[in-house]
Short mmCIF file of C-alpha atoms in Angstrom, two decimals:
data_model
loop_
_atom_site.label_atom_id
_atom_site.label_comp_id
_atom_site.label_asym_id
_atom_site.label_seq_id
_atom_site.Cartn_x
_atom_site.Cartn_y
_atom_site.Cartn_z
CA MET A 1323 0.00 0.00 0.00
CA GLY A 1324 1.71 3.19 -1.12
CA ASN A 1325 1.80 6.60 0.46
CA ALA A 1326 -0.58 7.87 -2.24
CA THR A 1327 -3.47 6.05 -0.57
CA ARG A 1328 -2.54 7.10 2.97
CA ILE A 1329 -5.09 9.25 4.78
CA ARG A 1330 -4.10 12.93 4.97
CA GLU A 1331 -5.93 13.93 8.13
CA ILE A 1332 -7.61 12.41 11.17
CA VAL A 1333 -10.95 13.56 12.56
CA PHE A 1334 -11.46 13.56 16.32
CA LEU A 1335 -14.92 13.13 17.82
CA GLY A 1336 -13.57 14.93 20.86
CA LEU A 1337 -14.67 14.93 24.47
CA SER A 1338 -18.27 15.98 23.79
CA GLN A 1339 -20.63 16.78 20.94
CA ASN A 1340 -22.75 19.01 23.18
CA PRO A 1341 -21.78 22.72 22.80
CA ASP A 1342 -22.75 23.60 26.39
CA VAL A 1343 -20.78 20.70 27.84
CA SER A 1344 -17.85 21.64 25.58
CA VAL A 1345 -17.76 25.16 27.02
CA VAL A 1346 -17.76 23.83 30.59
CA LEU A 1347 -14.98 21.37 29.73
CA PHE A 1348 -13.03 24.16 28.02
CA LEU A 1349 -13.15 26.37 31.13
CA PHE A 1350 -12.24 23.47 33.43
CA LEU A 1351 -9.34 22.19 31.31
CA LEU A 1352 -8.07 25.74 30.71
CA LEU A 1353 -7.93 26.25 34.48
CA VAL A 1354 -6.14 22.92 34.92
CA TYR A 1355 -3.63 23.67 32.14
CA VAL A 1356 -2.81 27.19 33.35
CA THR A 1357 -2.45 25.92 36.93
CA THR A 1358 -0.17 23.12 35.68
CA LEU A 1359 2.08 25.61 33.90
CA LEU A 1360 2.21 28.02 36.84
CA GLY A 1361 2.70 25.26 39.44
CA ASN A 1362 5.56 23.58 37.60
CA LEU A 1363 7.14 26.94 36.73
CA LEU A 1364 6.98 27.82 40.42
CA ILE A 1365 8.88 24.63 41.27
CA MET A 1366 11.49 25.35 38.59
CA VAL A 1367 12.04 28.96 39.70
CA THR A 1368 12.08 28.09 43.40
CA VAL A 1369 14.60 25.25 42.99
CA THR A 1370 16.78 27.42 40.74
CA TRP A 1371 16.87 30.50 42.99
CA GLU A 1372 16.62 29.01 46.49
CA SER A 1373 20.09 28.05 47.74
CA ARG A 1374 18.71 25.62 50.34
CA LEU A 1375 17.15 23.51 47.60
CA GLN A 1376 20.41 22.93 45.72
CA THR A 1377 20.29 19.20 46.48
CA PRO A 1378 20.05 16.16 44.16
CA MET A 1379 16.38 15.51 44.99
CA TYR A 1380 15.25 19.00 43.97
CA PHE A 1381 17.59 19.04 40.98
CA LEU A 1382 15.75 15.91 39.76
CA LEU A 1383 12.36 17.38 40.71
CA ARG A 1384 13.06 20.40 38.50
CA ASN A 1385 13.65 18.08 35.54
CA LEU A 1386 10.33 16.37 36.29
CA SER A 1387 8.60 19.78 36.26
CA VAL A 1388 10.12 20.56 32.84
CA ALA A 1389 8.84 17.21 31.55
CA ASP A 1390 5.36 17.83 33.01
CA ILE A 1391 5.07 21.22 31.32
CA CYS A 1392 6.05 19.60 28.01
CA PHE A 1393 3.74 16.61 28.56
CA SER A 1394 0.62 18.69 29.24
CA SER A 1395 1.45 21.03 26.35
CA ILE A 1396 1.47 18.16 23.85
CA THR A 1397 -2.29 17.60 24.18
CA ALA A 1398 -3.93 20.38 26.22
CA PRO A 1399 -3.70 23.31 23.72
CA LYS A 1400 -5.12 21.16 20.91
CA VAL A 1401 -7.92 19.89 23.16
CA LEU A 1402 -8.83 23.45 24.18
CA VAL A 1403 -9.00 24.63 20.57
CA ASP A 1404 -11.05 21.60 19.52
CA LEU A 1405 -13.58 22.10 22.32
CA LEU A 1406 -14.54 25.40 20.69
CA SER A 1407 -14.40 24.07 17.11
CA ASP A 1408 -17.11 22.40 15.08
CA ARG A 1409 -14.64 20.23 13.18
CA LYS A 1410 -11.77 18.68 15.09
CA THR A 1411 -8.97 17.49 12.82
CA ILE A 1412 -5.24 16.91 12.79
CA SER A 1413 -3.00 16.09 9.84
CA PHE A 1414 -1.65 12.56 9.69
CA ASP A 1415 1.91 13.86 10.02
CA GLY A 1416 0.79 16.04 12.93
CA CYS A 1417 -0.73 12.95 14.53
CA LEU A 1418 2.57 11.08 14.22
CA ALA A 1419 4.43 14.07 15.67
CA GLN A 1420 2.02 14.24 18.61
CA MET A 1421 2.54 10.53 19.31
CA PHE A 1422 6.32 10.90 19.06
CA PHE A 1423 6.51 13.73 21.61
CA PHE A 1424 3.84 12.12 23.80
CA HIS A 1425 5.88 8.93 24.18
CA LEU A 1426 9.17 10.83 24.36
CA ILE A 1427 8.06 12.89 27.37
CA GLY A 1428 6.16 9.94 28.84
CA GLY A 1429 9.39 7.95 28.76
CA VAL A 1430 11.23 10.86 30.39
CA ASP A 1431 8.60 10.96 33.17
CA VAL A 1432 8.93 7.25 33.90
CA SER A 1433 12.73 7.42 33.87
CA SER A 1434 12.77 10.53 36.07
CA LEU A 1435 10.50 8.94 38.67
CA SER A 1436 12.79 5.91 38.70
CA VAL A 1437 15.88 8.07 39.27
CA MET A 1438 14.07 9.93 42.07
CA ALA A 1439 13.36 6.57 43.74
CA LEU A 1440 17.07 5.72 43.48
CA ASP A 1441 17.92 9.12 44.97
CA ARG A 1442 15.70 8.48 48.02
CA TYR A 1443 17.21 5.00 48.49
CA VAL A 1444 20.76 6.37 48.47
CA ALA A 1445 19.82 9.26 50.78
CA ILE A 1446 18.39 6.88 53.38
CA SER A 1447 20.66 3.84 53.05
CA ARG A 1448 23.96 5.73 52.50
CA PRO A 1449 23.45 9.15 54.14
CA LEU A 1450 27.16 9.80 54.74
CA HIS A 1451 28.03 9.15 51.09
CA TYR A 1452 24.83 10.62 49.59
CA VAL A 1453 26.34 13.86 48.26
CA THR A 1454 29.27 11.96 46.75
CA ILE A 1455 27.16 9.25 45.11
CA MET A 1456 24.46 11.62 43.86
CA SER A 1457 26.85 14.31 42.69
CA ARG A 1458 25.69 17.09 40.38
CA GLY A 1459 27.50 15.49 37.45
CA ARG A 1460 25.93 12.10 38.11
CA CYS A 1461 22.46 13.64 38.46
CA LEU A 1462 22.97 15.45 35.17
CA GLY A 1463 23.97 12.13 33.62
CA PHE A 1464 20.78 10.52 34.95
CA ILE A 1465 18.70 13.35 33.46
CA VAL A 1466 20.37 13.01 30.05
CA ALA A 1467 19.87 9.24 30.23
CA SER A 1468 16.15 9.71 31.01
CA TRP A 1469 15.71 11.84 27.88
CA VAL A 1470 17.66 9.36 25.77
CA ALA A 1471 15.51 6.51 27.12
CA GLY A 1472 12.35 8.47 26.27
CA PHE A 1473 13.65 9.11 22.77
CA ILE A 1474 14.46 5.45 22.16
CA HIS A 1475 11.06 4.35 23.49
CA SER A 1476 9.27 6.86 21.26
CA ILE A 1477 11.25 5.96 18.15
CA VAL A 1478 10.34 2.30 18.65
CA GLN A 1479 6.62 3.16 18.81
CA ILE A 1480 6.68 5.30 15.67
CA SER A 1481 8.88 2.82 13.78
CA LEU A 1482 6.32 0.06 14.38
CA LEU A 1483 3.48 2.25 13.07
CA LEU A 1484 5.10 3.86 10.00
CA PRO A 1485 5.16 0.78 7.72
CA LEU A 1486 1.41 0.17 8.19
CA PRO A 1487 -1.07 1.16 5.47
CA PHE A 1488 -3.54 3.82 6.67
CA CYS A 1489 -6.11 4.09 3.90
CA GLY A 1490 -9.23 4.83 5.97
CA PRO A 1491 -11.39 5.26 7.93
CA ASN A 1492 -9.91 8.37 9.51
CA VAL A 1493 -12.24 9.02 12.48
CA LEU A 1494 -11.11 8.54 16.10
CA ASP A 1495 -13.47 8.68 19.07
CA THR A 1496 -10.90 10.48 21.21
CA PHE A 1497 -9.21 13.89 21.51
CA TYR A 1498 -5.55 13.09 20.83
CA CYS A 1499 -3.38 10.66 18.90
CA ASP A 1500 -1.94 7.63 20.65
CA VAL A 1501 -0.91 4.15 19.63
CA PRO A 1502 -4.03 2.22 20.77
CA GLN A 1503 -6.39 4.44 18.78
CA VAL A 1504 -4.26 5.06 15.67
CA LEU A 1505 -3.38 1.38 15.33
CA LYS A 1506 -7.08 0.63 14.77
CA LEU A 1507 -7.07 2.86 11.67
CA ALA A 1508 -4.61 0.62 9.81
CA CYS A 1509 -6.29 -1.26 6.98
CA THR A 1510 -4.51 -4.53 7.72
CA ASP A 1511 -4.46 -7.15 10.46
CA THR A 1512 -2.67 -5.61 13.47
CA LEU A 1513 -3.22 -8.34 16.08
CA VAL A 1514 0.43 -9.37 16.28
CA LEU A 1515 1.57 -5.74 16.44
CA GLU A 1516 -1.03 -4.99 19.11
CA LEU A 1517 0.24 -7.87 21.24
CA LEU A 1518 3.79 -6.67 20.72
CA MET A 1519 2.90 -3.14 21.85
CA ILE A 1520 0.93 -4.40 24.84
CA SER A 1521 4.00 -6.37 25.94
CA ASN A 1522 6.33 -3.46 25.13
CA ASN A 1523 4.28 -0.74 26.82
CA GLY A 1524 1.78 -2.36 29.15
CA LEU A 1525 3.73 -5.27 30.59
CA LEU A 1526 6.94 -3.30 31.07
CA THR A 1527 5.01 -0.41 32.65
CA THR A 1528 3.25 -2.77 35.07
CA LEU A 1529 6.49 -4.49 36.05
CA TRP A 1530 8.28 -1.16 36.44
CA PHE A 1531 5.46 0.17 38.63
CA ALA A 1532 5.66 -2.92 40.84
CA LEU A 1533 9.45 -2.54 41.07
CA LEU A 1534 9.15 1.10 42.12
CA LEU A 1535 6.56 0.25 44.78
CA VAL A 1536 8.83 -2.49 46.14
CA SER A 1537 11.74 -0.03 46.23
CA TYR A 1538 9.70 2.43 48.29
CA VAL A 1539 8.63 -0.37 50.65
CA VAL A 1540 12.33 -1.16 51.14
CA ILE A 1541 13.04 2.53 51.77
CA LEU A 1542 10.24 2.78 54.35
CA LEU A 1543 11.54 -0.35 56.08
CA LEU A 1544 14.99 1.22 56.27
CA LEU A 1545 13.43 4.24 57.95
CA ARG A 1546 12.33 2.13 60.91
CA SER A 1547 15.85 2.30 62.29
CA GLN A 1548 15.80 6.10 62.29
CA ALA A 1549 14.10 8.44 64.75
CA GLY A 1550 13.15 12.06 65.26
CA GLU A 1551 12.42 14.86 62.79
CA GLY A 1552 14.60 13.36 60.05
CA ARG A 1553 12.53 10.18 60.00
CA ARG A 1554 9.23 12.10 59.83
CA LYS A 1555 10.53 14.28 57.02
CA ALA A 1556 11.85 11.28 55.03
CA ILE A 1557 8.54 9.43 55.39
CA SER A 1558 6.62 12.51 54.20
CA THR A 1559 8.91 12.83 51.16
CA CYS A 1560 8.62 9.14 50.29
CA THR A 1561 4.82 9.11 50.57
CA SER A 1562 4.71 12.12 48.24
CA HIS A 1563 6.86 10.22 45.75
CA VAL A 1564 4.65 7.11 46.02
CA ALA A 1565 1.55 9.25 45.36
CA VAL A 1566 3.10 10.79 42.24
CA VAL A 1567 4.34 7.40 40.97
CA THR A 1568 0.87 5.88 41.46
CA LEU A 1569 -0.90 8.75 39.71
CA HIS A 1570 1.50 8.44 36.77
CA PHE A 1571 1.51 4.68 36.38
CA VAL A 1572 -2.06 3.55 37.09
CA PRO A 1573 -3.67 5.42 34.13
CA CYS A 1574 -0.72 4.35 31.97
CA ILE A 1575 -1.28 0.70 32.87
CA TYR A 1576 -5.00 1.06 32.15
CA VAL A 1577 -4.30 2.44 28.67
CA TYR A 1578 -1.48 0.13 27.54
CA ALA A 1579 -1.72 -3.13 29.51
CA ARG A 1580 -4.98 -4.39 27.97
CA PRO A 1581 -6.35 -5.08 24.48
CA PHE A 1582 -6.74 -1.87 22.47
CA SER A 1583 -10.54 -2.13 22.34
CA PRO A 1584 -12.43 1.04 23.34
CA LEU A 1585 -14.20 1.16 26.71
CA PRO A 1586 -16.70 3.76 28.03
CA SER A 1587 -14.21 5.03 30.63
CA ASP A 1588 -11.40 5.60 28.12
CA LYS A 1589 -11.91 9.36 27.68
CA ALA A 1590 -12.09 10.07 31.41
CA ILE A 1591 -8.91 8.07 32.05
CA SER A 1592 -7.20 9.76 29.10
CA VAL A 1593 -8.04 13.24 30.43
CA THR A 1594 -6.60 12.22 33.80
CA PHE A 1595 -3.52 10.76 32.12
CA THR A 1596 -2.75 13.61 29.73
CA VAL A 1597 -4.02 16.81 31.37
CA ILE A 1598 -4.70 16.34 35.08
CA SER A 1599 -1.74 14.14 36.08
CA PRO A 1600 0.92 16.83 35.33
CA LEU A 1601 -1.02 19.20 37.64
CA LEU A 1602 -0.81 16.81 40.60
CA ASN A 1603 2.99 16.89 40.78
CA PRO A 1604 3.30 20.54 41.89
CA LEU A 1605 0.27 20.19 44.16
CA ILE A 1606 1.69 17.15 45.93
CA TYR A 1607 5.27 18.38 46.12
CA THR A 1608 4.36 21.88 47.32
CA LEU A 1609 1.42 21.13 49.63
CA ARG A 1610 3.02 18.07 51.32
CA ASN A 1611 6.63 19.26 51.33
CA GLN A 1612 7.34 21.69 54.18
CA GLU A 1613 10.79 22.47 52.80
CA MET A 1614 9.33 23.47 49.43
CA LYS A 1615 6.58 25.55 51.06
CA SER A 1616 9.14 27.41 53.16
CA ALA A 1617 11.29 28.02 50.08
CA VAL A 1618 8.30 29.40 48.16
CA ARG A 1619 7.55 31.79 51.05
CA ARG A 1620 11.16 32.97 51.13
CA LEU A 1621 11.12 33.50 47.36
CA ARG A 1622 7.86 35.44 47.62
CA ASN A 1623 9.28 37.65 50.40
CA ARG A 1624 12.44 38.23 48.38
CA LEU A 1625 10.43 39.27 45.32
CA GLY A 1626 8.30 41.52 47.53
CA LEU A 1627 11.46 43.14 48.84
CA TYR A 1628 12.70 43.75 45.29
CA ASP A 1629 9.34 45.33 44.40
CA SER A 1630 9.48 47.69 47.38
CA MET A 1631 13.09 48.64 46.57
CA GLY A 1632 12.07 49.35 42.97
CA GLN A 1633 9.41 51.73 44.18
#
């Protein structure tokens, strides 16, 4: 099947066909998206300018905030435009590009959360050697590796899809392009490829999630030997990490670790996965982290001082 017969654009049915519901969803998702941008930008600025947060954990958290801004921006702006449009379309090449960046940043998120788990393990099991083991150069290497891992993962997904013939239909009952939906548009038998992608994405994601949970259980067990304020602070940090890991992985497992047949709950899970999940990181890390809250207050006071000096 040649490229001449390949579909040129894809039509989304979107989140709702009802104009009134679409307006409500637009206002809600716009609020979520703007809050996501501001919350993650706040983390980035605070970690960058607050000297007390120049530690490996916050250096890695800043990278996660960069990834979350990118991840939400891959789908949210298009969703917002489509909610106010009668016809919701994307070019086929644009669809491939959206999938590429979606899986690139998704891979970065997974890798970053894994490195953050390693960071907590080293901090608690090897506290005297923590700064040496998790040096700035090593942390930077981990961050580069997470982006390379995301790139490789994404290239694999796109490489499996590109050879397929897409000659129609071109309608997707969703609001963004992803492998499970686009694969169904191929005019050929995709069962083997679907099983391959379920094992590549779903099975590995499930196993990785289980491994991360086990690692945090080990970390919490190690904390039993500690006492005082340091123990309470470490437990609070680890529970925040577990919450973020769970909120990232559970929707991901739902999407990729089952047959790619549509279910009624798919859109709600997809909205949580693509738009709401990146918002939860700054909420969890700022509301549950006393150190971050104190740093934000100091930054706010410093900016207030600069404003008064300017006047």
